[in-house]
Short mmCIF file of C-alpha atoms in Angstrom, two decimals:
data_model
loop_
_atom_site.label_atom_id
_atom_site.label_comp_id
_atom_site.label_asym_id
_atom_site.label_seq_id
_atom_site.Cartn_x
_atom_site.Cartn_y
_atom_site.Cartn_z
CA MET A 1 -0.76 35.05 11.73
CA SER A 2 2.52 33.49 12.97
CA ILE A 3 2.94 29.55 12.99
CA ASN A 4 3.07 29.44 16.88
CA SER A 5 -0.53 30.86 17.23
CA PHE A 6 -1.71 27.64 15.61
CA GLU A 7 -0.08 25.33 18.17
CA ASN A 8 -3.42 24.48 19.66
CA TYR A 9 -5.74 25.46 16.86
CA PRO A 10 -7.50 22.30 15.42
CA MET A 11 -6.63 21.70 12.00
CA THR A 12 -6.93 18.43 9.97
CA TRP A 13 -3.55 18.79 8.43
CA LYS A 14 -0.67 20.64 9.75
CA PRO A 15 2.25 20.00 7.25
CA ASP A 16 5.93 20.66 8.60
CA ARG A 17 7.18 24.27 7.21
CA ASN A 18 10.53 22.96 7.65
CA LEU A 19 10.06 20.35 5.00
CA LEU A 20 8.98 22.69 2.44
CA LYS A 21 11.68 23.86 -0.18
CA THR A 22 11.45 25.58 -3.37
CA PRO A 23 9.52 26.01 -5.16
CA LEU A 24 7.12 25.93 -2.35
CA TYR A 25 3.93 24.97 -4.07
CA PHE A 26 5.62 21.82 -5.70
CA HIS A 27 6.90 20.29 -2.34
CA LEU A 28 3.47 21.41 -0.50
CA ALA A 29 1.84 19.26 -3.26
CA GLN A 30 4.30 16.31 -2.59
CA LEU A 31 3.63 16.43 1.23
CA LEU A 32 -0.16 16.44 0.52
CA GLU A 33 0.15 13.69 -1.75
CA GLN A 34 2.53 11.42 0.47
CA ASP A 35 0.08 11.95 3.64
CA ILE A 36 -2.99 11.18 1.24
CA ARG A 37 -1.07 7.93 0.10
CA ALA A 38 0.21 7.04 3.33
CA GLY A 39 -3.21 7.03 4.91
CA ARG A 40 -2.70 9.65 7.36
CA LEU A 41 -5.31 11.74 5.49
CA SER A 42 -8.18 9.47 4.94
CA PHE A 43 -10.73 9.56 2.59
CA GLY A 44 -13.32 12.05 2.91
CA THR A 45 -11.19 14.17 5.20
CA GLN A 46 -11.87 18.19 4.84
CA LEU A 47 -8.76 20.22 4.48
CA PRO A 48 -8.15 23.25 6.02
CA PRO A 49 -9.16 26.39 3.95
CA GLN A 50 -6.81 27.64 1.70
CA ARG A 51 -6.32 31.01 3.64
CA GLU A 52 -5.72 29.32 6.75
CA LEU A 53 -3.37 26.89 5.67
CA ALA A 54 -1.53 29.63 3.87
CA ASP A 55 -1.34 31.60 7.52
CA PHE A 56 -0.35 28.45 9.26
CA LEU A 57 2.71 28.08 6.97
CA ASP A 58 3.31 31.66 6.73
CA ILE A 59 3.31 31.66 2.65
CA ASN A 60 1.47 33.13 0.20
CA LEU A 61 -2.20 32.12 -0.70
CA SER A 62 -1.62 31.63 -4.23
CA THR A 63 1.16 29.17 -3.29
CA VAL A 64 -1.38 26.80 -1.71
CA THR A 65 -3.59 27.41 -4.75
CA ARG A 66 -1.24 25.84 -7.04
CA ALA A 67 -0.23 23.10 -4.61
CA PHE A 68 -4.11 21.96 -4.15
CA LYS A 69 -4.75 22.33 -8.02
CA ILE A 70 -1.65 19.72 -8.84
CA CYS A 71 -3.25 17.27 -6.35
CA MET A 72 -6.79 17.90 -8.03
CA GLN A 73 -5.48 17.29 -11.29
CA LYS A 74 -3.81 13.78 -9.96
CA GLY A 75 -7.26 13.21 -8.26
CA LEU A 76 -6.01 12.94 -4.88
CA ILE A 77 -8.64 16.26 -3.65
CA HIS A 78 -11.71 17.65 -4.94
CA ALA A 79 -13.56 20.69 -4.17
CA VAL A 80 -17.41 20.87 -3.26
CA ILE A 81 -18.64 24.51 -4.00
CA GLY A 82 -19.88 26.06 -0.71
CA LYS A 83 -18.21 23.25 1.34
CA GLY A 84 -14.53 23.23 1.03
CA THR A 85 -11.70 20.95 -0.14
CA PHE A 86 -11.86 17.06 0.62
CA VAL A 87 -9.58 14.02 0.05
CA SER A 88 -10.84 12.02 -2.88
CA SER A 89 -10.91 8.22 -2.44
CA GLN A 90 -7.80 6.10 -3.48
CA PRO A 91 -6.86 7.26 -6.96
CA PRO A 92 -7.90 4.77 -9.58
CA LEU A 93 -5.22 2.44 -11.19
CA PRO A 94 -5.84 1.10 -14.59
CA LEU A 95 -7.65 -2.35 -14.48
CA SER A 96 -4.76 -3.65 -16.58
CA SER A 97 -2.58 -3.46 -13.14
CA PHE A 98 -5.45 -5.77 -11.46
CA LYS A 99 -4.03 -9.00 -10.97
CA LYS A 100 -5.99 -12.07 -11.20
CA ASP A 101 -6.52 -14.47 -8.37
CA GLU A 102 -7.00 -17.86 -9.76
CA THR A 103 -8.33 -19.23 -6.69
CA CYS A 104 -11.63 -16.96 -6.79
CA ILE A 105 -14.74 -16.26 -8.95
CA ARG A 106 -13.86 -13.57 -11.06
CA LEU A 107 -16.53 -11.11 -11.03
CA SER A 108 -14.20 -8.08 -11.21
CA VAL A 109 -12.38 -7.42 -14.68
CA LEU A 110 -15.08 -7.68 -17.65
CA CYS A 111 -14.17 -10.67 -19.55
CA SER A 112 -17.14 -10.44 -22.23
CA TYR A 113 -17.92 -13.98 -22.71
CA TYR A 114 -14.51 -15.41 -23.55
CA GLN A 115 -16.45 -18.98 -23.82
CA LEU A 116 -17.23 -17.60 -27.72
CA ASN A 117 -13.68 -16.98 -28.39
CA HIS A 118 -13.81 -20.29 -30.59
CA ILE A 119 -15.55 -18.19 -33.61
CA VAL A 120 -12.67 -15.77 -33.73
CA SER A 121 -10.35 -18.86 -33.51
CA ASP A 122 -11.97 -20.45 -36.49
CA VAL A 123 -11.83 -17.14 -38.70
CA SER A 124 -8.04 -16.66 -37.88
CA ARG A 125 -7.36 -20.53 -38.88
CA LYS A 126 -9.03 -20.22 -42.43
CA LEU A 127 -7.10 -16.43 -42.67
CA MET A 128 -3.93 -17.91 -41.89
CA GLN A 129 -4.61 -20.85 -44.49
CA SER A 130 -4.63 -18.27 -47.25
CA GLN A 131 -2.60 -17.77 -49.65
CA SER A 132 -1.61 -14.50 -49.20
CA VAL A 133 -0.99 -15.05 -45.36
CA ASP A 134 2.66 -13.68 -45.42
CA GLN A 135 1.33 -10.08 -46.41
CA LEU A 136 -0.72 -9.88 -43.23
CA PHE A 137 2.85 -9.52 -41.28
CA GLU A 138 4.34 -6.78 -43.24
CA PHE A 139 4.16 -3.29 -42.30
CA ASP A 140 4.13 -0.11 -44.50
CA ALA A 141 2.62 3.13 -43.07
CA SER A 142 1.48 4.15 -46.88
CA GLN A 143 -0.75 1.28 -47.33
CA THR A 144 -3.08 3.67 -48.33
CA GLU A 145 -5.37 1.06 -50.14
CA GLN A 146 -5.64 -1.42 -47.25
CA GLU A 147 -6.59 1.15 -45.16
CA GLN A 148 -9.24 2.84 -47.26
CA LYS A 149 -10.88 -0.81 -47.63
CA GLN A 150 -10.86 -1.18 -43.75
CA LYS A 151 -12.42 2.26 -43.39
CA LEU A 152 -15.36 0.97 -45.65
CA THR A 153 -15.84 -1.85 -43.47
CA ALA A 154 -15.92 0.42 -40.63
CA GLN A 155 -18.18 2.85 -42.37
CA ASN A 156 -20.61 0.25 -42.88
CA TRP A 157 -20.47 -1.33 -39.49
CA LEU A 158 -21.12 1.82 -37.93
CA GLN A 159 -24.21 2.29 -39.93
CA LYS A 160 -25.92 -0.37 -37.80
CA PHE A 161 -25.50 1.83 -34.99
CA GLN A 162 -26.91 5.02 -36.40
CA VAL A 163 -23.76 6.44 -37.16
CA GLN A 164 -23.45 8.06 -40.66
CA THR A 165 -19.74 9.53 -41.56
CA SER A 166 -17.83 9.84 -44.59
CA VAL A 167 -14.73 7.53 -44.46
CA ASN A 168 -12.37 10.87 -44.52
CA ASN A 169 -13.78 11.46 -40.78
CA ILE A 170 -12.86 7.61 -39.64
CA LEU A 171 -9.69 6.98 -37.67
CA LEU A 172 -8.79 3.53 -37.25
CA THR A 173 -7.04 3.17 -33.61
CA ASP A 174 -5.60 0.36 -31.83
CA GLY A 175 -8.39 -0.24 -29.20
CA THR A 176 -10.27 2.49 -27.01
CA GLN A 177 -7.50 3.24 -24.45
CA ASN A 178 -5.25 4.06 -27.93
CA ALA A 179 -8.16 6.21 -29.48
CA LEU A 180 -8.45 8.27 -26.02
CA VAL A 181 -4.49 8.78 -26.11
CA ILE A 182 -5.01 10.33 -29.56
CA ALA A 183 -7.88 12.36 -28.16
CA PHE A 184 -5.76 13.71 -25.35
CA LEU A 185 -2.74 14.61 -26.99
CA THR A 186 -4.61 16.51 -29.79
CA LEU A 187 -7.50 18.23 -27.90
CA PHE A 188 -6.06 18.91 -24.35
CA LYS A 189 -3.28 20.63 -22.23
CA ALA A 190 -2.81 19.95 -18.24
CA GLY A 191 -5.17 21.94 -16.39
CA ASP A 192 -7.87 21.59 -18.69
CA LYS A 193 -11.07 20.31 -17.15
CA ILE A 194 -13.36 17.58 -18.50
CA GLY A 195 -17.13 17.04 -17.11
CA VAL A 196 -17.66 13.43 -16.26
CA ASP A 197 -20.15 11.08 -14.28
CA THR A 198 -19.11 10.84 -10.86
CA PHE A 199 -18.60 7.03 -11.62
CA THR A 200 -16.95 6.56 -14.79
CA TYR A 201 -14.30 4.29 -16.56
CA THR A 202 -11.61 3.84 -14.23
CA ASN A 203 -8.89 3.77 -17.35
CA PHE A 204 -10.18 7.34 -18.32
CA ILE A 205 -9.21 8.57 -14.83
CA ALA A 206 -6.00 7.06 -14.76
CA LEU A 207 -5.36 8.53 -18.19
CA ALA A 208 -6.69 11.97 -17.02
CA ASN A 209 -4.32 11.70 -14.23
CA GLN A 210 -1.13 10.94 -16.31
CA PHE A 211 -2.01 13.96 -18.50
CA GLN A 212 -2.95 16.41 -15.89
CA ILE A 213 -6.24 17.06 -16.75
CA GLU A 214 -8.58 17.61 -14.01
CA LEU A 215 -12.04 15.85 -14.27
CA VAL A 216 -15.04 17.39 -13.08
CA PRO A 217 -17.57 15.15 -11.20
CA LEU A 218 -21.35 15.42 -12.34
CA LYS A 219 -24.46 14.15 -10.53
CA SER A 220 -26.63 11.29 -12.24
CA ASP A 221 -30.03 9.75 -11.83
CA LYS A 222 -31.53 6.65 -13.85
CA GLU A 223 -31.44 8.58 -16.84
CA GLY A 224 -27.74 9.96 -16.88
CA ILE A 225 -25.96 13.38 -16.24
CA LEU A 226 -28.59 15.96 -14.37
CA ILE A 227 -29.09 18.94 -16.49
CA GLN A 228 -29.39 21.13 -13.38
CA ASP A 229 -26.14 20.14 -12.08
CA LEU A 230 -24.11 20.50 -15.21
CA VAL A 231 -25.62 24.02 -15.74
CA LYS A 232 -24.60 24.94 -11.94
CA THR A 233 -21.11 23.54 -12.86
CA LEU A 234 -20.73 25.51 -16.06
CA LYS A 235 -21.53 28.60 -14.27
CA GLN A 236 -18.68 27.85 -11.53
CA GLN A 237 -15.95 26.24 -13.84
CA LYS A 238 -14.48 26.48 -17.19
CA LEU A 239 -14.94 23.00 -18.67
CA LYS A 240 -13.53 22.37 -22.28
CA ALA A 241 -15.23 18.94 -22.67
CA LEU A 242 -17.62 16.22 -21.26
CA TYR A 243 -16.67 12.56 -21.52
CA LEU A 244 -19.68 10.15 -21.55
CA VAL A 245 -20.64 6.33 -21.75
CA PRO A 246 -24.28 6.92 -23.27
CA THR A 247 -25.35 3.37 -23.23
CA SER A 248 -24.72 1.30 -19.97
CA ASN A 249 -22.07 3.85 -18.14
CA ASN A 250 -19.30 1.66 -17.05
CA PRO A 251 -19.79 0.76 -13.94
CA THR A 252 -23.37 2.36 -13.17
CA THR A 253 -25.24 0.58 -16.05
CA VAL A 254 -27.26 3.82 -16.42
CA SER A 255 -28.14 4.78 -20.13
CA LEU A 256 -28.83 8.23 -21.13
CA SER A 257 -32.49 8.35 -22.23
CA LEU A 258 -33.28 10.34 -25.75
CA LYS A 259 -34.60 13.28 -23.90
CA ARG A 260 -31.66 13.76 -21.48
CA ARG A 261 -29.09 13.30 -24.67
CA ARG A 262 -31.19 16.00 -26.14
CA GLN A 263 -30.72 18.26 -23.21
CA LEU A 264 -27.20 17.54 -23.19
CA ALA A 265 -26.68 17.99 -26.63
CA GLU A 266 -28.19 21.75 -26.57
CA LEU A 267 -26.16 22.51 -23.44
CA ILE A 268 -22.66 21.18 -25.37
CA VAL A 269 -23.55 23.60 -28.62
CA LYS A 270 -24.81 26.50 -26.74
CA ASN A 271 -21.27 26.44 -24.46
CA HIS A 272 -19.27 25.46 -27.46
CA LEU A 273 -18.17 22.43 -25.41
CA LEU A 274 -16.57 19.23 -27.07
CA LEU A 275 -18.10 15.78 -26.38
CA ILE A 276 -15.91 12.41 -26.27
CA GLU A 277 -18.45 9.78 -26.74
CA ASP A 278 -17.22 6.14 -25.70
CA ASP A 279 -19.91 4.27 -27.45
CA THR A 280 -18.07 0.81 -26.32
CA TYR A 281 -21.50 -0.80 -25.37
CA ALA A 282 -23.57 0.63 -28.49
CA PHE A 283 -24.40 -3.33 -28.98
CA ILE A 284 -26.50 -3.37 -26.10
CA ASN A 285 -28.58 -0.15 -26.90
CA ALA A 286 -31.45 -2.05 -26.21
CA LYS A 287 -33.90 1.24 -26.90
CA ASN A 288 -31.99 2.03 -30.10
CA THR A 289 -31.34 5.30 -28.82
CA PRO A 290 -29.38 7.49 -31.33
CA PRO A 291 -25.92 8.61 -30.23
CA PHE A 292 -24.41 12.06 -29.63
CA VAL A 293 -22.54 11.95 -33.08
CA GLN A 294 -25.77 11.88 -35.00
CA LEU A 295 -27.22 14.58 -33.04
CA ILE A 296 -24.29 16.89 -32.90
CA PRO A 297 -21.75 15.43 -35.21
CA GLN A 298 -19.50 18.90 -34.98
CA HIS A 299 -19.11 18.69 -31.58
CA THR A 300 -18.56 14.88 -30.76
CA ILE A 301 -15.50 12.74 -30.71
CA TYR A 302 -16.99 9.08 -31.27
CA ILE A 303 -15.44 6.17 -30.43
CA HIS A 304 -16.59 2.70 -31.16
CA GLY A 305 -14.28 -0.14 -29.17
CA LEU A 306 -14.90 -3.80 -30.32
CA SER A 307 -13.26 -5.35 -27.41
CA LYS A 308 -16.57 -5.89 -25.67
CA SER A 309 -19.08 -6.80 -28.45
CA LEU A 310 -16.74 -8.82 -30.51
CA PHE A 311 -13.04 -10.16 -29.20
CA ALA A 312 -11.20 -8.54 -26.37
CA GLY A 313 -7.85 -9.53 -27.96
CA LEU A 314 -8.84 -7.72 -31.05
CA ARG A 315 -7.49 -4.28 -30.16
CA VAL A 316 -9.50 -2.45 -32.41
CA ALA A 317 -11.63 0.78 -32.25
CA TYR A 318 -13.34 3.06 -34.92
CA MET A 319 -13.07 6.68 -34.19
CA VAL A 320 -15.26 9.49 -35.98
CA VAL A 321 -14.07 12.80 -35.67
CA PRO A 322 -15.41 16.14 -36.78
CA SER A 323 -14.15 17.34 -40.20
CA HIS A 324 -12.59 20.73 -38.68
CA LEU A 325 -10.60 18.50 -36.36
CA GLN A 326 -9.81 15.72 -38.84
CA PRO A 327 -6.27 17.17 -39.83
CA GLN A 328 -5.09 17.73 -36.24
CA PHE A 329 -6.38 14.04 -35.38
CA THR A 330 -4.66 12.48 -38.39
CA LYS A 331 -1.47 14.39 -37.65
CA THR A 332 -1.55 12.96 -33.97
CA ALA A 333 -2.30 9.60 -34.97
CA ASP A 334 0.35 9.54 -37.67
CA THR A 335 3.03 10.80 -35.27
CA LEU A 336 2.01 7.99 -32.80
CA ASN A 337 2.11 5.40 -35.77
CA THR A 338 -1.17 4.03 -34.73
CA HIS A 339 -2.04 1.77 -37.60
CA ILE A 340 -3.76 -1.47 -36.90
CA PRO A 341 -1.74 -4.69 -37.47
CA LEU A 342 -3.19 -6.05 -40.99
CA LEU A 343 -3.72 -9.22 -39.30
CA ASP A 344 -6.10 -7.98 -36.55
CA ALA A 345 -7.68 -5.53 -39.10
CA ASN A 346 -8.25 -8.59 -41.69
CA ILE A 347 -9.55 -10.66 -38.76
CA VAL A 348 -12.09 -7.90 -37.62
CA SER A 349 -13.13 -7.42 -41.32
CA GLU A 350 -13.75 -10.97 -42.07
CA LEU A 351 -15.91 -11.34 -39.05
CA ILE A 352 -17.93 -8.49 -40.15
CA VAL A 353 -18.37 -9.27 -43.51
CA SER A 354 -19.15 -12.85 -43.05
CA GLY A 355 -21.70 -11.97 -40.57
CA LYS A 356 -20.09 -13.94 -37.89
CA ALA A 357 -19.67 -10.47 -35.93
CA ASP A 358 -23.56 -10.29 -35.90
CA GLU A 359 -23.41 -13.72 -34.97
CA VAL A 360 -21.44 -13.31 -31.65
CA ILE A 361 -23.41 -10.14 -30.75
CA GLU A 362 -26.70 -11.91 -30.86
CA ARG A 363 -25.17 -14.84 -28.78
CA LYS A 364 -23.42 -12.51 -26.09
CA LYS A 365 -26.85 -10.72 -25.55
CA ALA A 366 -28.47 -14.21 -25.10
CA LEU A 367 -25.94 -15.05 -22.67
CA ALA A 368 -26.34 -11.76 -21.07
CA LYS A 369 -30.20 -11.94 -21.05
CA GLU A 370 -29.91 -15.53 -19.13
CA ARG A 371 -27.26 -14.13 -16.61
CA ASN A 372 -28.94 -11.05 -15.75
CA ALA A 373 -32.23 -12.76 -14.94
CA LEU A 374 -30.14 -15.01 -12.50
CA TYR A 375 -28.83 -11.74 -11.03
CA ARG A 376 -32.16 -10.49 -10.51
CA GLN A 377 -33.20 -13.60 -8.54
CA TYR A 378 -30.39 -12.80 -5.63
CA PHE A 379 -30.73 -8.85 -6.03
CA PRO A 380 -33.70 -7.62 -7.36
CA ASN A 381 -33.63 -4.20 -6.17
CA SER A 382 -30.65 -3.39 -7.97
CA ALA A 383 -30.68 -5.19 -11.27
CA ALA A 384 -30.30 -3.11 -14.38
CA ALA A 385 -33.43 -2.36 -16.45
CA ASN A 386 -31.43 -3.31 -19.69
CA PRO A 387 -31.30 -7.27 -20.14
CA TYR A 388 -28.08 -7.16 -22.03
CA VAL A 389 -25.64 -5.53 -19.70
CA LEU A 390 -22.13 -6.98 -18.90
CA PHE A 391 -22.06 -6.05 -15.68
CA GLN A 392 -24.22 -5.04 -12.61
CA TRP A 393 -24.14 -2.23 -10.19
CA LEU A 394 -24.74 -3.20 -6.51
CA PRO A 395 -24.97 -0.77 -3.62
CA LEU A 396 -23.38 -1.59 -0.36
CA PRO A 397 -24.87 -0.57 3.12
CA GLU A 398 -24.34 3.08 4.11
CA HIS A 399 -20.88 3.83 5.53
CA ILE A 400 -18.97 0.56 4.43
CA ASN A 401 -15.80 1.35 2.69
CA GLY A 402 -15.72 -0.49 -0.77
CA TYR A 403 -11.96 -1.52 -0.74
CA ASP A 404 -12.59 -3.55 2.79
CA PHE A 405 -15.56 -5.41 1.12
CA GLU A 406 -13.31 -6.25 -1.81
CA GLU A 407 -10.55 -7.53 0.68
CA LEU A 408 -13.66 -9.63 2.58
CA ALA A 409 -14.99 -10.95 -0.71
CA ASN A 410 -11.67 -12.13 -1.83
CA LYS A 411 -10.83 -13.81 1.66
CA ASN A 412 -14.03 -15.69 0.66
CA GLY A 413 -13.39 -16.54 -2.78
CA VAL A 414 -14.63 -13.63 -4.83
CA GLU A 415 -12.97 -11.12 -6.69
CA ILE A 416 -14.96 -7.81 -7.26
CA LEU A 417 -14.44 -4.20 -7.86
CA CYS A 418 -15.66 -1.68 -5.69
CA ALA A 419 -17.10 1.76 -6.52
CA GLU A 420 -14.26 3.73 -5.28
CA ARG A 421 -11.98 2.49 -8.15
CA PHE A 422 -14.67 4.57 -10.61
CA LEU A 423 -14.91 7.72 -8.58
CA VAL A 424 -14.43 11.11 -9.30
CA GLY A 425 -14.71 13.27 -6.43
CA GLY A 426 -16.67 12.22 -3.13
CA VAL A 427 -19.36 9.61 -2.58
CA GLU A 428 -21.63 8.87 0.39
CA GLN A 429 -22.44 5.30 -0.41
CA SER A 430 -20.43 2.93 -1.74
CA ALA A 431 -21.12 -0.12 -4.47
CA LEU A 432 -19.78 -3.02 -6.42
CA ARG A 433 -19.64 -3.53 -9.98
CA VAL A 434 -20.54 -6.97 -10.53
CA ALA A 435 -19.00 -8.30 -13.62
CA THR A 436 -21.64 -11.03 -14.67
CA CYS A 437 -20.40 -11.86 -18.05
CA SER A 438 -16.74 -12.65 -16.87
CA PRO A 439 -17.31 -16.34 -15.05
CA ASP A 440 -16.68 -19.27 -17.38
CA THR A 441 -20.30 -20.79 -16.72
CA THR A 442 -23.83 -19.72 -15.17
CA GLU A 443 -23.25 -22.38 -12.43
CA GLU A 444 -19.77 -20.35 -11.66
CA LEU A 445 -21.47 -16.92 -11.52
CA GLU A 446 -24.46 -18.08 -9.22
CA GLN A 447 -21.78 -19.58 -6.95
CA GLY A 448 -20.16 -16.04 -6.90
CA LEU A 449 -23.64 -14.45 -6.24
CA LYS A 450 -24.70 -16.63 -3.39
CA LEU A 451 -21.34 -15.80 -1.74
CA LEU A 452 -22.17 -12.10 -2.28
CA LYS A 453 -25.55 -12.35 -0.83
CA LYS A 454 -23.75 -14.09 1.96
CA LEU A 455 -21.35 -11.55 2.72
CA LEU A 456 -23.53 -8.49 2.60
CA PRO A 457 -25.40 -9.15 6.08
CA LEU A 458 -21.57 -9.43 7.79
CA VAL A 459 -20.84 -5.81 7.07
#
């Protein structure tokens, strides 16, 4: 079919054929990305069928398919089986790029009870006054004795969270994000597919886009990923792995039930998948549900970050990898030179050994319980069942754009994050992630909740 025959034909996207250069697939992907980012193609727009678009442009179908695949890997578009291809929400940016507005009440980025930072200050001060403090500023990649000592501390700490492992399977990394980079470099290549919750950790989405990994959204209910949806997806797409936050999924607060974990574990083994288990919120596992690494250790890459449970400035995460993958992970970590600075490592060790880490967690849980009870007073229908969560998930009225509400809230003195920032694929109803842990005081949190309550009827 020639281009002229489409002159009056209704198509949601008609790129200019004259702008295409070789390689055609690459420049077609660029045109699609430009129109999405410029707002000419809005969120939820259904793109023309690939064959129809190929006919319109008088190019091969495979060229359109390759262009769409590039945009899918960037999170710009997503396919719905049996329905077509749609424009996704604005591709999420890492939350590190989110600029703080000092004039607003901060319910956006998670600041896990910074009012307790004096505890780590006291520990650090004592450490700095010790006779061997000079050694903490040295660097020697071959310090195996120090590293072994830190791994033993990590091993003992992880046992508190039902993680039984050999020190040989533990990697010490410079925070959760660093651990994820190691996993991406070790396990995946561009074009690989990872199944994730429809709403997931926004920095994981950004990393996947950077590495050109396609994220496949999976539907969830109050117990976590729906088994039937994963089974259906596995029949239609070739997944290499799953990424899950099993306790208090960020941002929805959903925790996987034991029954659902066992069902997912069975599917992972049956389909020879890998699992990246991000257990950053293990410290608020109210039901003490066992982690996947206990259920299926040979399939699980387990990441246990300490920034939320202890202190954000201590960029330390413990990573547990299966024995058969340990040499590959170690090689990647050594290549990246991911050794934790001795000062941070010793501060964390002192917090754990002295019992201060346990004290911090108990105090955070007490603060969380108080604040979540306050949240429940204002929004009883959306309050999470877990009393210790660091954030809440507040659905917005249907057909309300989350970014528009963010802007409205900001103008009225509240900084908030909408569901679209955590979105993989499409969504029918937006929501807000309310960081109840971030305000300095309970009074400030209540003021922010009052403002949200006031603004919701206005939209």
